[in-house]
C-alpha cells in the first residue's frame, strides 16, 4: 500500500504520453497518406501539405509534456518519490484531460487536416485557410493541456 | 498603413504607337487594364487568342526543352538558390531578343527532336535485346535456322517441350512410330522449359519422321534466322552498339546546348511577356487608326506616367477619380516594420470596402504573440541570425520571400526578448551544462521576469491580459473604421457599450475575493470599485440589448436581436481563454527543450558524456525548434484571424493585378 501513490501517479504520466501519442500517431499517419496522394500528383505542394500533416502531431507533444511535468513533480526525475495514495490518484486524474481530449482532438484534427489537404490540392492559394480550420480543433487540446498543467503542478502543494 | 489610392486612367493613342506604348506600360507595371468601353461602329476589340496560343505553344516547347536540358546537363544550384531571386535583363536585351528568338526556337526544337530520337533508340535497343535473348538457346547451331536439308536429306530444326536429352528424344520418337526410318538427332541446347533439337533423316522417310516429331510436341522456331545464330548475334550486337552510340551522340549534342540555357529561359519569359501584352491588346477598344486603353492606376504614380507618356508619344491621357460605387483593386503600403505581415493578411483576405489596412497594428501583436509562444532566447537568436544572414547575402530576393524572412527576423527578436524574460536559453541549457560538465550547480540563466514553468498561474494571467489588450485593440480598430465613415453613433453602440461591459466585468472580477484567489493575484480592488464596475457593465449591457438589433424595424425583433448580441459576451470569454495557448505553447517549447537537455546529460560529464550530449543536443533542439516554429506560426495566425479580425475585419478586397512583367527567370530592369 505504501507504493500505491507512486504507481497511480506514474500510471497517469504514462497514460497521458501513451494515449495522446497514439492519437497523434494515428492522425498524422492518416494525413500522411492523403498528403502523399497530393504529392504524387504535384510534388511542388509538398511544403504546404507537410504543414497540414504536422498539425495533429502536437497532441502527442502535449501528452509528453504532461508526462514530463508529472514525472518531475513526483520525483521520479531526480528527487525522492514519496507519495500518499490519495495524491497519486490526484496526479492520475490530473493527467486524464490531456490523455482523453488529446486522443480525440488529434483524430478529429487529423480529419479536418485531411479535408484541408484536399482543399490545398484543388486551390493551393487557400492553404492558410485550411491550416486555420484544422488549428481550430487544437484549441480544445490546448485547454485540456492547460487544465492538466494547472492540476499537476498544483497537487504538490496540497496537504493530503 | 494604408490602402493605396487608385485612379481611373484612359489613354487614347495612335495605333502606330501601340507597341511602344504597351511595352512602356508593361515595364512600368502600374496600370491594371480592363475593358469597360462598349464596342460600337468605330471602336471594336480584336481577338488575339490565335497569337496567344502560338506564344503558349512556344512557351511549352521551350519549357520542355529546358527540362530535357536540365536532365542531361543539370544546372549547378546551391542549396540557397531559391533565395537568390531572378537574374536581371535590361529592356535593351528584350528588344534585341526579337531578332534572336527564331534561332533559339530552332535550338529548342532540335533539343526536343534529339530527346525523341534518344527515346526511339532506347526502345530499339530493348527490342534488339529481346531478340538476342530468344537467340540464346540456338547459339550452338552452326547452320542457318532456315536450313531445310540437302538434295537427299531433310532436316528439322525446332523445339521440343521440357528438358530432354538425346536418348529421351530418340526413345520418344521410337515409341510414336516403331518403324521409323533411321534418324540422326542432335541436341542444340536444353533447358527446363524447352529443348532445341536438330534432326536429320533421309528424304524418303521425311513425312513419317515429321509426324512422329509433331506428336512429341515439335515446333518450328517463331522467327528463324537467315544466317547462323552466331552470325545473327554478332549482327544484333552491332546494331545495339550503333543505337547506343547514337544515344551518346545525341546526349552530347544536347549537353553542348547547355550554354544556351539562359537564352531558352529568356525565351520562356519573352513569350510570357508577349502573351500578356496580347491579352491586353484584346481588351483595347480599337478603331482604324487609334486605340483606347482604360484601367486603374496607382494615384501616386499617375502624374509621372501621364507626363512620361505625353512627352514620348502623341496621345491623350485622362485621369479621374474612381467611381465610388465600384470597389477599386487593393494595394497595401506599409513601413518596413509592418510590411512583412502583409503576406499573412493577404492569405486571409485584402481589406474590402470601408475597411482599413490593419497591418501596422497587427504587426506589433504578431511579433509579440509569436515571441511569447516560442519564448526561447537561443531559438530567437538563431532565427535572427539565419534570417538576417539571408537578407544581407541575397539582395536580389523575390519580394514575397524577403517579406517572409523579415517577418521571421522580427519574430526572432521578440522570441529572444521573451526568452530572456522567462530565462530560457535552449531550455535550461546553461544550468545543465554548468552542473554536468563543470560541477557548478550554482550557475544558471536567471529569468529577468519570472519562470513560467515554476509559476504557470502567473503566466496564465499574463496570457489572458495580452488577450484582453489584443481584443480591445480589435474593438478600437472597429471604432477607427466607423470614425472614417463618420458613423459616430455606431462607435458608441458597437464599441463603446462593449468596452463598458467588458471593462466593468473585469473590474468587478478583480474586486471579488474568490476570483482573485483563483488567479493567485497579490492585489484586490476595493469593493467600491467593484460596485462601480458592475454598474458600468450594466449600462453597457442595457445599451447592447437596445442597440445591437437596431437595423430591425419591429421593436420585438429588435429586442431579440439585442439579446442575441448580448449573448456575444460568452464569445469574449472563450476568446480570452483562447489566449491560454500562449502559456501552453510557451511551456511546450521550454519543457521539451529541458527534456532534451536532461536526456543529453544522462551519461554525466567526461568525454563520452560530452559527445552524447552534443549529438542529443543537435537532433533534439532542431526537432523542437522546427515543431514549435510551426506551432507558433499557426497559432499566431489563428489568434490574428479568429480573435482579432473577428472584431472588425472581414476582408474580401480584390488584389491589384497590374499589366506588368510577370516572368519566371529574369527581371527586366528599367534602362530608359
XYZ file of C-alpha atoms in Angstrom, chain B:
672
model
C -0.548 51.752 -43.003
C -2.711 52.309 -45.884
C -4.627 51.008 -48.767
C -3.216 52.961 -51.678
C -5.447 55.370 -53.541
C -6.459 54.366 -57.076
C -7.417 56.472 -60.057
C -9.052 55.664 -63.343
C -6.891 56.201 -66.383
C -7.960 56.498 -70.007
C -5.312 56.587 -72.691
C -6.218 57.423 -76.253
C -3.325 56.951 -78.650
C -2.484 56.301 -82.262
C -2.381 52.718 -83.377
C 1.124 53.100 -84.810
C 2.345 53.763 -81.274
C 0.565 50.773 -79.847
C 3.623 48.564 -79.419
C 5.911 51.103 -77.699
C 3.086 52.449 -75.523
C 2.112 48.992 -74.318
C 5.715 47.983 -73.740
C 6.256 51.092 -71.662
C 3.131 50.366 -69.610
C 4.190 46.779 -69.141
C 7.591 47.749 -67.810
C 6.174 50.411 -65.515
C 3.654 47.882 -64.174
C 1.330 50.393 -62.516
C -1.824 50.067 -64.628
C -4.471 47.378 -64.386
C -6.241 47.210 -67.729
C -9.929 46.429 -68.006
C -12.473 46.692 -70.768
C -15.362 48.874 -69.707
C -15.991 50.660 -73.016
C -18.745 49.095 -75.102
C -17.989 48.203 -78.706
C -19.566 50.405 -81.356
C -19.304 51.002 -85.090
C -15.954 52.793 -84.773
C -14.267 51.051 -81.889
C -14.116 47.318 -81.624
C -11.968 44.720 -79.912
C -9.611 42.345 -81.641
C -9.442 38.711 -80.843
C -5.826 37.820 -80.115
C -6.382 34.285 -78.901
C -4.712 32.834 -82.026
C -1.497 34.770 -81.390
C -1.581 33.919 -77.737
C -1.961 30.223 -78.424
C 1.134 30.384 -80.655
C 3.032 32.042 -77.799
C 1.761 29.450 -75.371
C 2.908 26.690 -77.712
C 6.369 28.224 -77.866
C 6.452 28.546 -74.072
C 5.507 24.892 -73.665
C 8.097 23.774 -76.221
C 10.832 25.866 -74.613
C 9.882 24.647 -71.151
C 10.056 21.013 -72.181
C 13.380 21.614 -73.955
C 14.652 23.238 -70.781
C 13.554 20.254 -68.766
C 15.394 17.903 -71.161
C 18.469 20.095 -70.972
C 18.371 20.089 -67.180
C 18.077 16.327 -67.220
C 21.251 15.811 -69.250
C 23.185 18.873 -68.135
C 21.888 19.729 -64.668
C 22.209 23.341 -63.668
C 24.572 23.874 -60.773
C 22.489 25.304 -57.978
C 23.361 25.861 -54.371
C 21.030 24.908 -51.520
C 20.041 28.516 -51.043
C 19.402 29.174 -54.742
C 15.731 29.814 -54.126
C 16.718 32.836 -52.077
C 18.779 34.356 -54.839
C 15.918 35.685 -56.874
C 15.811 36.087 -60.615
C 18.584 37.290 -62.858
C 18.484 40.708 -64.462
C 17.915 41.641 -68.070
C 17.608 45.111 -69.471
C 14.954 46.485 -71.742
C 17.590 46.588 -74.467
C 18.092 42.826 -74.083
C 14.385 42.424 -74.571
C 14.367 44.463 -77.763
C 17.437 42.659 -79.109
C 15.828 39.342 -78.415
C 13.138 39.976 -81.011
C 15.777 39.167 -83.673
C 17.175 36.256 -81.795
C 14.288 34.143 -80.692
C 13.922 32.319 -84.028
C 17.414 30.895 -83.600
C 16.660 29.912 -80.017
C 13.423 28.238 -81.009
C 15.478 26.324 -83.603
C 17.627 25.019 -80.750
C 14.535 24.262 -78.729
C 13.067 22.106 -81.476
C 16.437 20.456 -82.058
C 16.659 19.508 -78.372
C 13.142 18.107 -78.440
C 13.911 16.127 -81.600
C 17.141 14.771 -80.115
C 15.324 13.698 -76.992
C 12.754 11.941 -79.137
C 15.450 10.126 -81.108
C 17.070 9.063 -77.817
C 13.775 7.582 -76.733
C 13.428 5.797 -80.083
C 16.952 4.388 -79.881
C 16.273 3.176 -76.384
C 13.169 1.305 -77.448
C 15.102 -0.100 -80.416
C 17.753 -1.405 -78.029
C 15.117 -3.017 -75.865
C 13.658 -4.729 -78.916
C 17.049 -5.967 -80.101
C 17.902 -7.271 -76.668
C 14.668 -9.259 -76.707
C 15.675 -10.842 -79.999
C 19.113 -11.574 -78.639
C 17.631 -13.388 -75.724
C 15.422 -15.513 -77.982
C 18.538 -16.421 -79.955
C 20.478 -17.539 -76.907
C 19.434 -21.269 -76.966
C 20.358 -21.561 -80.671
C 23.902 -20.301 -80.434
C 25.256 -23.890 -80.610
C 23.828 -24.346 -84.104
C 26.272 -23.533 -86.881
C 23.692 -23.634 -89.676
C 21.025 -21.196 -90.707
C 17.869 -21.883 -88.765
C 16.018 -21.956 -92.045
C 18.176 -24.849 -93.373
C 15.835 -27.495 -94.842
C 18.320 -30.190 -95.880
C 20.494 -31.279 -98.797
C 19.281 -32.900 -102.034
C 18.930 -36.282 -100.303
C 18.273 -35.365 -96.760
C 15.715 -33.433 -94.808
C 16.424 -31.525 -91.585
C 14.099 -30.458 -88.821
C 15.233 -27.577 -86.617
C 12.949 -26.659 -83.772
C 11.981 -27.037 -80.143
C 10.514 -29.782 -78.008
C 8.724 -29.022 -74.766
C 10.500 -29.661 -71.465
C 14.114 -30.581 -70.823
C 15.235 -33.756 -72.704
C 18.476 -35.459 -73.531
C 19.265 -37.228 -76.800
C 18.160 -40.618 -75.539
C 14.813 -39.299 -74.411
C 14.223 -37.744 -77.835
C 15.095 -40.927 -79.698
C 13.022 -43.145 -77.402
C 10.159 -40.723 -77.715
C 10.307 -40.938 -81.490
C 10.604 -44.717 -81.450
C 7.578 -45.007 -79.200
C 5.462 -42.970 -81.602
C 6.423 -44.992 -84.613
C 8.259 -48.290 -84.093
C 9.011 -48.497 -87.805
C 10.597 -45.095 -88.020
C 13.288 -44.713 -90.685
C 16.738 -44.063 -89.267
C 17.320 -40.532 -87.996
C 20.247 -38.539 -86.711
C 19.388 -36.166 -83.899
C 21.434 -33.604 -82.050
C 20.538 -31.515 -79.009
C 21.473 -27.886 -79.617
C 20.582 -26.788 -76.126
C 18.339 -27.942 -73.357
C 16.720 -26.080 -70.526
C 13.924 -26.768 -68.104
C 11.266 -25.392 -70.412
C 12.388 -26.359 -73.859
C 14.877 -28.428 -75.775
C 16.254 -27.186 -79.096
C 16.922 -30.081 -81.456
C 18.422 -30.699 -84.871
C 17.049 -33.836 -86.577
C 18.327 -35.258 -89.884
C 16.796 -38.067 -91.939
C 16.590 -39.405 -95.460
C 14.238 -37.527 -97.727
C 12.065 -40.607 -98.313
C 11.133 -41.050 -94.664
C 10.744 -37.335 -94.008
C 6.988 -37.400 -93.667
C 6.940 -40.194 -91.099
C 9.673 -38.501 -89.114
C 7.848 -35.182 -89.202
C 4.664 -36.818 -87.968
C 6.462 -38.557 -85.131
C 8.219 -35.327 -84.182
C 4.955 -33.382 -84.140
C 3.305 -35.906 -81.905
C 6.002 -35.479 -79.258
C 5.490 -31.688 -79.425
C 7.975 -30.463 -82.019
C 7.539 -26.842 -83.072
C 9.457 -24.721 -85.515
C 11.043 -21.571 -84.064
C 8.877 -18.477 -84.448
C 11.422 -16.413 -86.335
C 14.217 -18.494 -87.702
C 17.402 -16.657 -88.651
C 18.678 -16.453 -92.176
C 22.308 -16.831 -91.158
C 23.730 -18.993 -88.460
C 22.679 -17.846 -84.972
C 26.216 -16.829 -84.084
C 26.381 -14.576 -87.125
C 22.957 -13.187 -86.309
C 24.051 -12.475 -82.749
C 27.026 -10.528 -83.997
C 24.728 -8.531 -86.244
C 22.360 -7.750 -83.362
C 25.257 -6.750 -81.115
C 26.465 -4.376 -83.762
C 23.045 -2.803 -84.118
C 22.758 -2.348 -80.337
C 26.181 -0.748 -80.246
C 25.189 1.548 -83.085
C 21.989 2.607 -81.279
C 23.975 3.151 -78.111
C 26.474 5.371 -79.843
C 23.587 7.279 -81.416
C 22.197 7.890 -77.935
C 25.570 9.042 -76.685
C 25.942 11.303 -79.681
C 22.514 12.826 -79.115
C 23.197 13.293 -75.412
C 26.478 15.001 -76.230
C 24.717 17.308 -78.659
C 22.107 18.152 -76.044
C 24.795 18.843 -73.457
C 26.557 21.088 -75.972
C 23.452 23.279 -75.897
C 23.920 23.914 -72.175
C 25.431 27.328 -72.876
C 22.130 28.336 -74.460
C 20.174 27.606 -71.280
C 19.870 31.283 -70.448
C 18.514 32.027 -73.888
C 15.929 29.292 -73.575
C 14.876 30.587 -70.183
C 14.626 34.066 -71.555
C 12.587 32.744 -74.473
C 10.023 31.490 -71.994
C 9.963 34.883 -70.298
C 9.870 36.685 -73.624
C 6.830 34.823 -74.847
C 5.161 35.098 -71.439
C 5.511 38.870 -71.685
C 4.258 38.963 -75.249
C 1.347 36.731 -74.360
C 0.388 39.092 -71.554
C 0.711 42.043 -73.902
C -1.607 40.425 -76.431
C -4.082 39.723 -73.668
C -4.134 43.447 -73.017
C -4.483 44.163 -76.731
C -7.652 42.113 -76.756
C -9.023 44.428 -74.052
C -8.366 47.591 -76.058
C -11.060 49.408 -77.959
C -9.506 49.932 -81.374
C -10.537 51.915 -84.385
C -8.749 52.005 -87.704
C -6.045 54.399 -86.561
C -6.428 54.786 -82.806
C -6.960 52.789 -79.674
C -8.294 53.472 -76.187
C -6.973 51.825 -73.049
C -8.895 52.048 -69.794
C -7.949 50.856 -66.358
C -6.895 51.583 -62.800
C -3.648 53.244 -61.880
C -1.917 53.896 -58.556
C -2.810 57.507 -57.768
C 0.720 58.472 -56.703
C 2.230 57.138 -59.929
C -0.473 58.611 -62.166
C 1.035 62.018 -62.860
C 4.515 60.698 -63.573
C 3.157 58.200 -66.037
C 0.976 60.817 -67.678
C 3.931 63.158 -68.190
C 6.134 60.380 -69.461
C 3.549 59.153 -71.952
C 2.721 62.610 -73.196
C 6.352 63.525 -73.647
C 7.186 60.471 -75.672
C 4.093 59.920 -77.786
C 1.262 61.851 -79.380
C -1.587 60.782 -77.163
C -4.066 61.947 -74.626
C -4.157 60.703 -71.043
C -7.197 61.312 -68.880
C -7.096 60.754 -65.145
C -10.203 60.711 -62.981
C -11.240 59.623 -59.522
C -12.725 56.178 -59.052
C -16.443 55.679 -59.240
C -17.447 55.328 -55.553
C -19.985 52.615 -56.393
C -17.298 50.304 -57.753
C -14.625 48.800 -55.478
C -11.173 49.533 -56.848
C -8.443 46.879 -56.623
C -6.346 46.969 -53.458
C -2.622 47.579 -52.953
C -1.152 47.851 -49.474
C 1.694 50.087 -48.434
C 3.352 49.865 -45.041
C 6.604 50.835 -43.406
C 9.476 48.392 -43.120
C 8.320 47.204 -39.703
C 4.755 46.322 -40.698
C 5.089 45.389 -44.371
C 6.386 41.857 -43.597
C 2.994 40.740 -42.243
C 1.217 41.826 -45.442
C 1.613 38.281 -46.707
C -0.280 36.941 -43.687
C -3.030 39.479 -44.264
C -3.230 38.592 -47.954
C -3.693 34.939 -47.110
C -6.738 35.937 -45.030
C -8.097 38.488 -47.487
C -7.323 42.034 -48.532
C -9.325 44.873 -46.992
C -12.776 45.164 -48.523
C -14.907 48.235 -48.863
C -14.688 50.653 -45.935
C -12.048 48.588 -44.171
C -8.647 49.894 -43.155
C -5.352 48.121 -43.661
C -4.744 46.557 -40.218
C -1.090 45.654 -40.903
C 0.572 48.207 -38.637
C -1.446 47.276 -35.542
C -1.395 43.629 -36.436
C 2.373 43.522 -36.929
C 3.069 44.641 -33.334
C 0.774 41.964 -31.904
C 2.027 39.403 -34.384
C 5.641 39.750 -33.299
C 4.792 39.880 -29.576
C 2.444 36.876 -29.626
C 4.826 34.852 -31.751
C 7.646 35.597 -29.339
C 5.531 34.589 -26.343
C 4.669 31.257 -27.920
C 8.216 30.316 -28.886
C 9.843 32.194 -25.954
C 13.350 30.808 -26.064
C 16.252 33.206 -26.316
C 18.508 30.838 -28.254
C 15.827 29.898 -30.779
C 15.061 33.585 -31.251
C 18.717 34.428 -31.813
C 19.021 31.572 -34.307
C 16.068 32.986 -36.241
C 17.533 36.481 -36.163
C 20.945 35.282 -37.343
C 19.532 32.953 -40.034
C 17.064 35.441 -41.498
C 19.458 38.370 -41.108
C 22.212 36.499 -42.923
C 19.925 35.504 -45.796
C 18.544 39.034 -46.089
C 22.028 40.554 -46.208
C 23.543 37.971 -48.521
C 20.821 37.788 -51.147
C 19.949 41.321 -52.125
C 18.027 40.309 -55.214
C 15.458 38.147 -53.411
C 11.843 37.895 -54.542
C 9.754 40.330 -52.556
C 7.410 37.669 -51.119
C 10.345 35.652 -49.794
C 12.004 38.812 -48.482
C 8.885 39.766 -46.553
C 8.550 36.303 -45.018
C 12.175 36.351 -43.879
C 11.776 39.859 -42.492
C 8.715 38.711 -40.590
C 10.624 35.839 -39.007
C 13.507 38.211 -38.308
C 11.260 40.447 -36.203
C 9.542 37.419 -34.659
C 13.016 36.157 -33.739
C 13.865 39.404 -31.947
C 10.655 39.130 -29.950
C 11.295 35.432 -29.242
C 14.753 36.232 -27.917
C 13.352 39.056 -25.786
C 10.715 36.853 -24.154
C 13.247 34.039 -23.832
C 15.468 36.233 -21.667
C 12.449 37.497 -19.733
C 11.476 33.914 -18.896
C 15.053 32.645 -18.507
C 15.050 30.103 -21.296
C 18.133 29.566 -23.472
C 17.820 26.205 -25.241
C 15.610 25.424 -22.249
C 17.800 25.152 -19.164
C 20.978 24.563 -21.171
C 23.177 26.916 -19.178
C 22.308 25.266 -15.874
C 22.585 21.727 -17.214
C 25.997 22.279 -18.813
C 27.327 24.065 -15.759
C 26.130 21.284 -13.455
C 27.048 18.285 -15.601
C 30.378 19.296 -17.081
C 31.755 21.901 -14.728
C 30.226 20.799 -11.439
C 28.838 24.251 -10.768
C 25.136 23.811 -9.972
C 25.054 27.427 -8.803
C 25.337 28.778 -12.365
C 22.120 29.104 -14.353
C 20.445 31.656 -16.570
C 18.102 33.536 -14.256
C 14.923 34.904 -15.756
C 14.680 38.670 -15.902
C 10.983 38.457 -15.030
C 9.794 35.009 -13.925
C 9.853 31.359 -14.964
C 6.522 30.186 -16.437
C 7.262 26.525 -15.609
C 7.504 27.410 -11.924
C 4.595 29.844 -11.898
C 2.126 28.693 -14.565
C -0.749 30.612 -12.984
C 1.110 33.879 -13.277
C 1.857 33.166 -16.922
C -1.798 32.274 -17.499
C -2.948 35.596 -16.086
C -0.389 37.393 -18.213
C -1.555 35.498 -21.329
C -5.140 36.486 -20.695
C -4.075 40.074 -20.106
C -2.383 40.006 -23.523
C -5.626 38.612 -24.905
C -7.704 41.406 -23.399
C -5.327 44.010 -24.830
C -5.437 42.337 -28.234
C -9.240 42.129 -28.255
C -9.637 45.712 -27.076
C -7.282 46.777 -29.844
C -9.533 44.934 -32.287
C -12.534 46.859 -30.967
C -10.557 50.084 -31.264
C -9.872 49.262 -34.917
C -13.585 48.890 -35.403
C -14.131 52.302 -33.842
C -11.481 53.746 -36.145
C -13.246 52.292 -39.176
C -16.566 53.797 -38.066
C -14.841 57.118 -37.447
C -13.543 57.148 -41.022
C -17.093 56.672 -42.214
C -18.216 59.336 -39.732
C -20.648 56.842 -38.145
C -20.210 58.328 -34.680
C -23.243 56.679 -33.065
C -22.157 53.253 -34.268
C -18.933 53.732 -32.359
C -20.927 54.094 -29.153
C -23.291 51.223 -29.963
C -20.840 48.617 -31.252
C -17.647 49.607 -29.456
C -18.411 51.918 -26.528
C -21.015 49.676 -24.912
C -18.788 46.638 -25.294
C -15.876 48.474 -23.695
C -18.149 49.405 -20.797
C -19.478 45.874 -20.380
C -16.119 44.115 -20.634
C -14.084 46.590 -18.616
C -16.815 46.758 -15.986
C -16.911 42.985 -15.663
C -13.141 42.790 -15.374
C -13.035 45.444 -12.657
C -15.824 43.655 -10.812
C -13.995 40.337 -11.045
C -10.811 41.900 -9.716
C -12.654 43.101 -6.634
C -14.028 39.633 -5.956
C -12.128 37.676 -3.303
C -12.766 34.264 -4.877
C -11.737 35.262 -8.378
C -8.567 36.940 -7.178
C -7.856 33.809 -5.145
C -8.175 31.558 -8.185
C -5.814 33.692 -10.229
C -3.409 33.972 -7.266
C -3.155 37.718 -7.694
C -1.435 39.688 -4.980
C -3.788 42.669 -5.099
C -7.513 43.184 -4.890
C -9.608 46.189 -5.876
C -11.802 47.806 -3.243
C -15.491 46.838 -3.120
C -16.454 50.313 -4.253
C -14.543 49.853 -7.500
C -16.377 46.538 -7.962
C -19.720 48.227 -7.469
C -18.862 50.939 -9.972
C -17.584 48.261 -12.343
C -20.768 46.235 -12.215
C -22.826 49.396 -12.708
C -20.846 50.397 -15.783
C -21.146 46.847 -17.092
C -24.890 47.026 -16.537
C -25.170 50.236 -18.551
C -23.156 48.647 -21.312
C -25.300 45.510 -21.293
C -28.533 47.504 -21.470
C -27.043 49.558 -24.273
C -26.151 46.467 -26.254
C -29.563 44.942 -25.592
C -31.237 48.025 -27.021
C -28.953 48.771 -29.938
C -27.474 45.520 -31.246
C -30.576 44.881 -33.344
C -31.034 48.473 -34.438
C -31.423 47.710 -38.151
C -34.657 45.797 -37.488
C -37.866 47.851 -37.540
C -40.115 45.768 -35.333
C -39.341 46.504 -31.627
C -39.825 42.866 -30.625
C -37.353 41.633 -33.207
C -35.001 44.396 -32.149
C -35.027 43.241 -28.567
C -34.467 39.623 -29.563
C -31.541 40.584 -31.737
C -30.244 42.752 -28.926
C -30.411 39.791 -26.552
C -28.529 37.710 -29.060
C -25.946 40.475 -29.351
C -25.544 40.474 -25.583
C -25.080 36.719 -25.682
C -21.895 37.522 -27.613
C -20.260 38.183 -24.250
C -19.715 34.415 -23.966
C -17.746 34.728 -27.186
C -15.450 37.202 -25.474
C -14.960 34.774 -22.616
C -13.877 31.997 -24.949
C -11.761 34.467 -26.940
C -9.865 35.439 -23.802
C -9.459 31.812 -22.738
C -8.102 31.089 -26.193
C -5.027 33.140 -25.325
C -4.094 30.477 -22.783
C -2.340 28.905 -25.775
C 0.396 31.471 -25.158
C 1.103 29.672 -21.895
C 0.647 26.179 -23.309
C 2.869 26.658 -26.362
C 5.454 28.618 -24.390
C 5.648 25.819 -21.834
C 5.791 23.210 -24.597
C 8.942 24.797 -26.050
C 10.612 25.183 -22.683
C 9.716 21.767 -21.298
C 10.695 19.828 -24.416
C 13.995 21.715 -24.512
C 14.502 20.723 -20.873
C 13.697 17.094 -21.703
C 16.287 17.174 -24.496
C 18.908 18.635 -22.176
C 18.267 16.135 -19.400
C 18.352 13.239 -21.879
C 21.660 14.507 -23.216
C 23.173 14.831 -19.752
C 22.162 11.316 -18.645
C 25.666 9.923 -19.198
C 27.112 12.626 -16.992
C 30.326 14.570 -17.615
C 33.503 13.361 -19.313
C 34.332 12.939 -22.988
C 31.702 10.287 -23.808
C 29.082 12.280 -21.961
C 30.010 15.387 -23.900
C 29.814 13.598 -27.264
C 26.406 12.110 -26.437
C 25.253 15.468 -25.145
C 26.258 17.249 -28.353
C 24.502 14.634 -30.511
C 21.283 14.712 -28.491
C 21.511 18.483 -28.339
C 21.640 18.921 -32.117
C 18.939 16.414 -33.003
C 16.633 17.305 -30.131
C 16.788 21.045 -30.435
C 16.480 21.011 -34.234
C 13.321 18.968 -33.884
C 11.960 21.120 -31.077
C 12.669 24.320 -32.964
C 11.005 23.008 -36.130
C 7.860 21.792 -34.393
C 7.453 24.849 -32.212
C 8.186 27.276 -35.045
C 5.337 25.671 -36.933
C 3.121 25.752 -33.850
C 3.902 29.381 -33.061
C 3.300 30.420 -36.678
C -0.008 28.586 -36.979
C -1.365 29.734 -33.629
C -0.257 33.340 -34.033
C -2.135 33.342 -37.329
C -5.132 31.850 -35.599
C -5.164 34.486 -32.875
C -4.975 37.180 -35.543
C -7.540 35.685 -37.889
C -10.138 34.440 -35.441
C -9.874 36.520 -32.290
C -8.503 39.818 -33.605
C -10.028 40.053 -37.095
C -13.283 38.656 -35.724
C -13.836 42.003 -34.042
C -13.591 44.285 -37.047
C -12.249 42.774 -40.250
C -13.782 40.671 -42.980
C -11.515 41.104 -45.974
C -12.863 40.456 -49.435
C -10.913 43.096 -51.326
C -9.598 42.333 -54.799
C -5.846 42.416 -55.317
C -4.415 44.869 -57.850
C -3.161 42.894 -60.850
C -1.260 45.366 -62.964
C -0.248 44.812 -66.563
C 3.410 44.138 -65.883
C 6.332 41.831 -66.474
C 5.429 38.520 -64.825
C 8.425 36.439 -65.695
C 9.780 33.233 -64.318
C 13.519 33.530 -64.813
C 14.529 37.144 -65.333
C 13.589 40.552 -64.062
C 13.517 43.251 -66.668
C 15.383 46.270 -65.385
C 14.455 49.797 -66.346
C 17.006 51.410 -68.605
C 15.219 54.209 -70.318
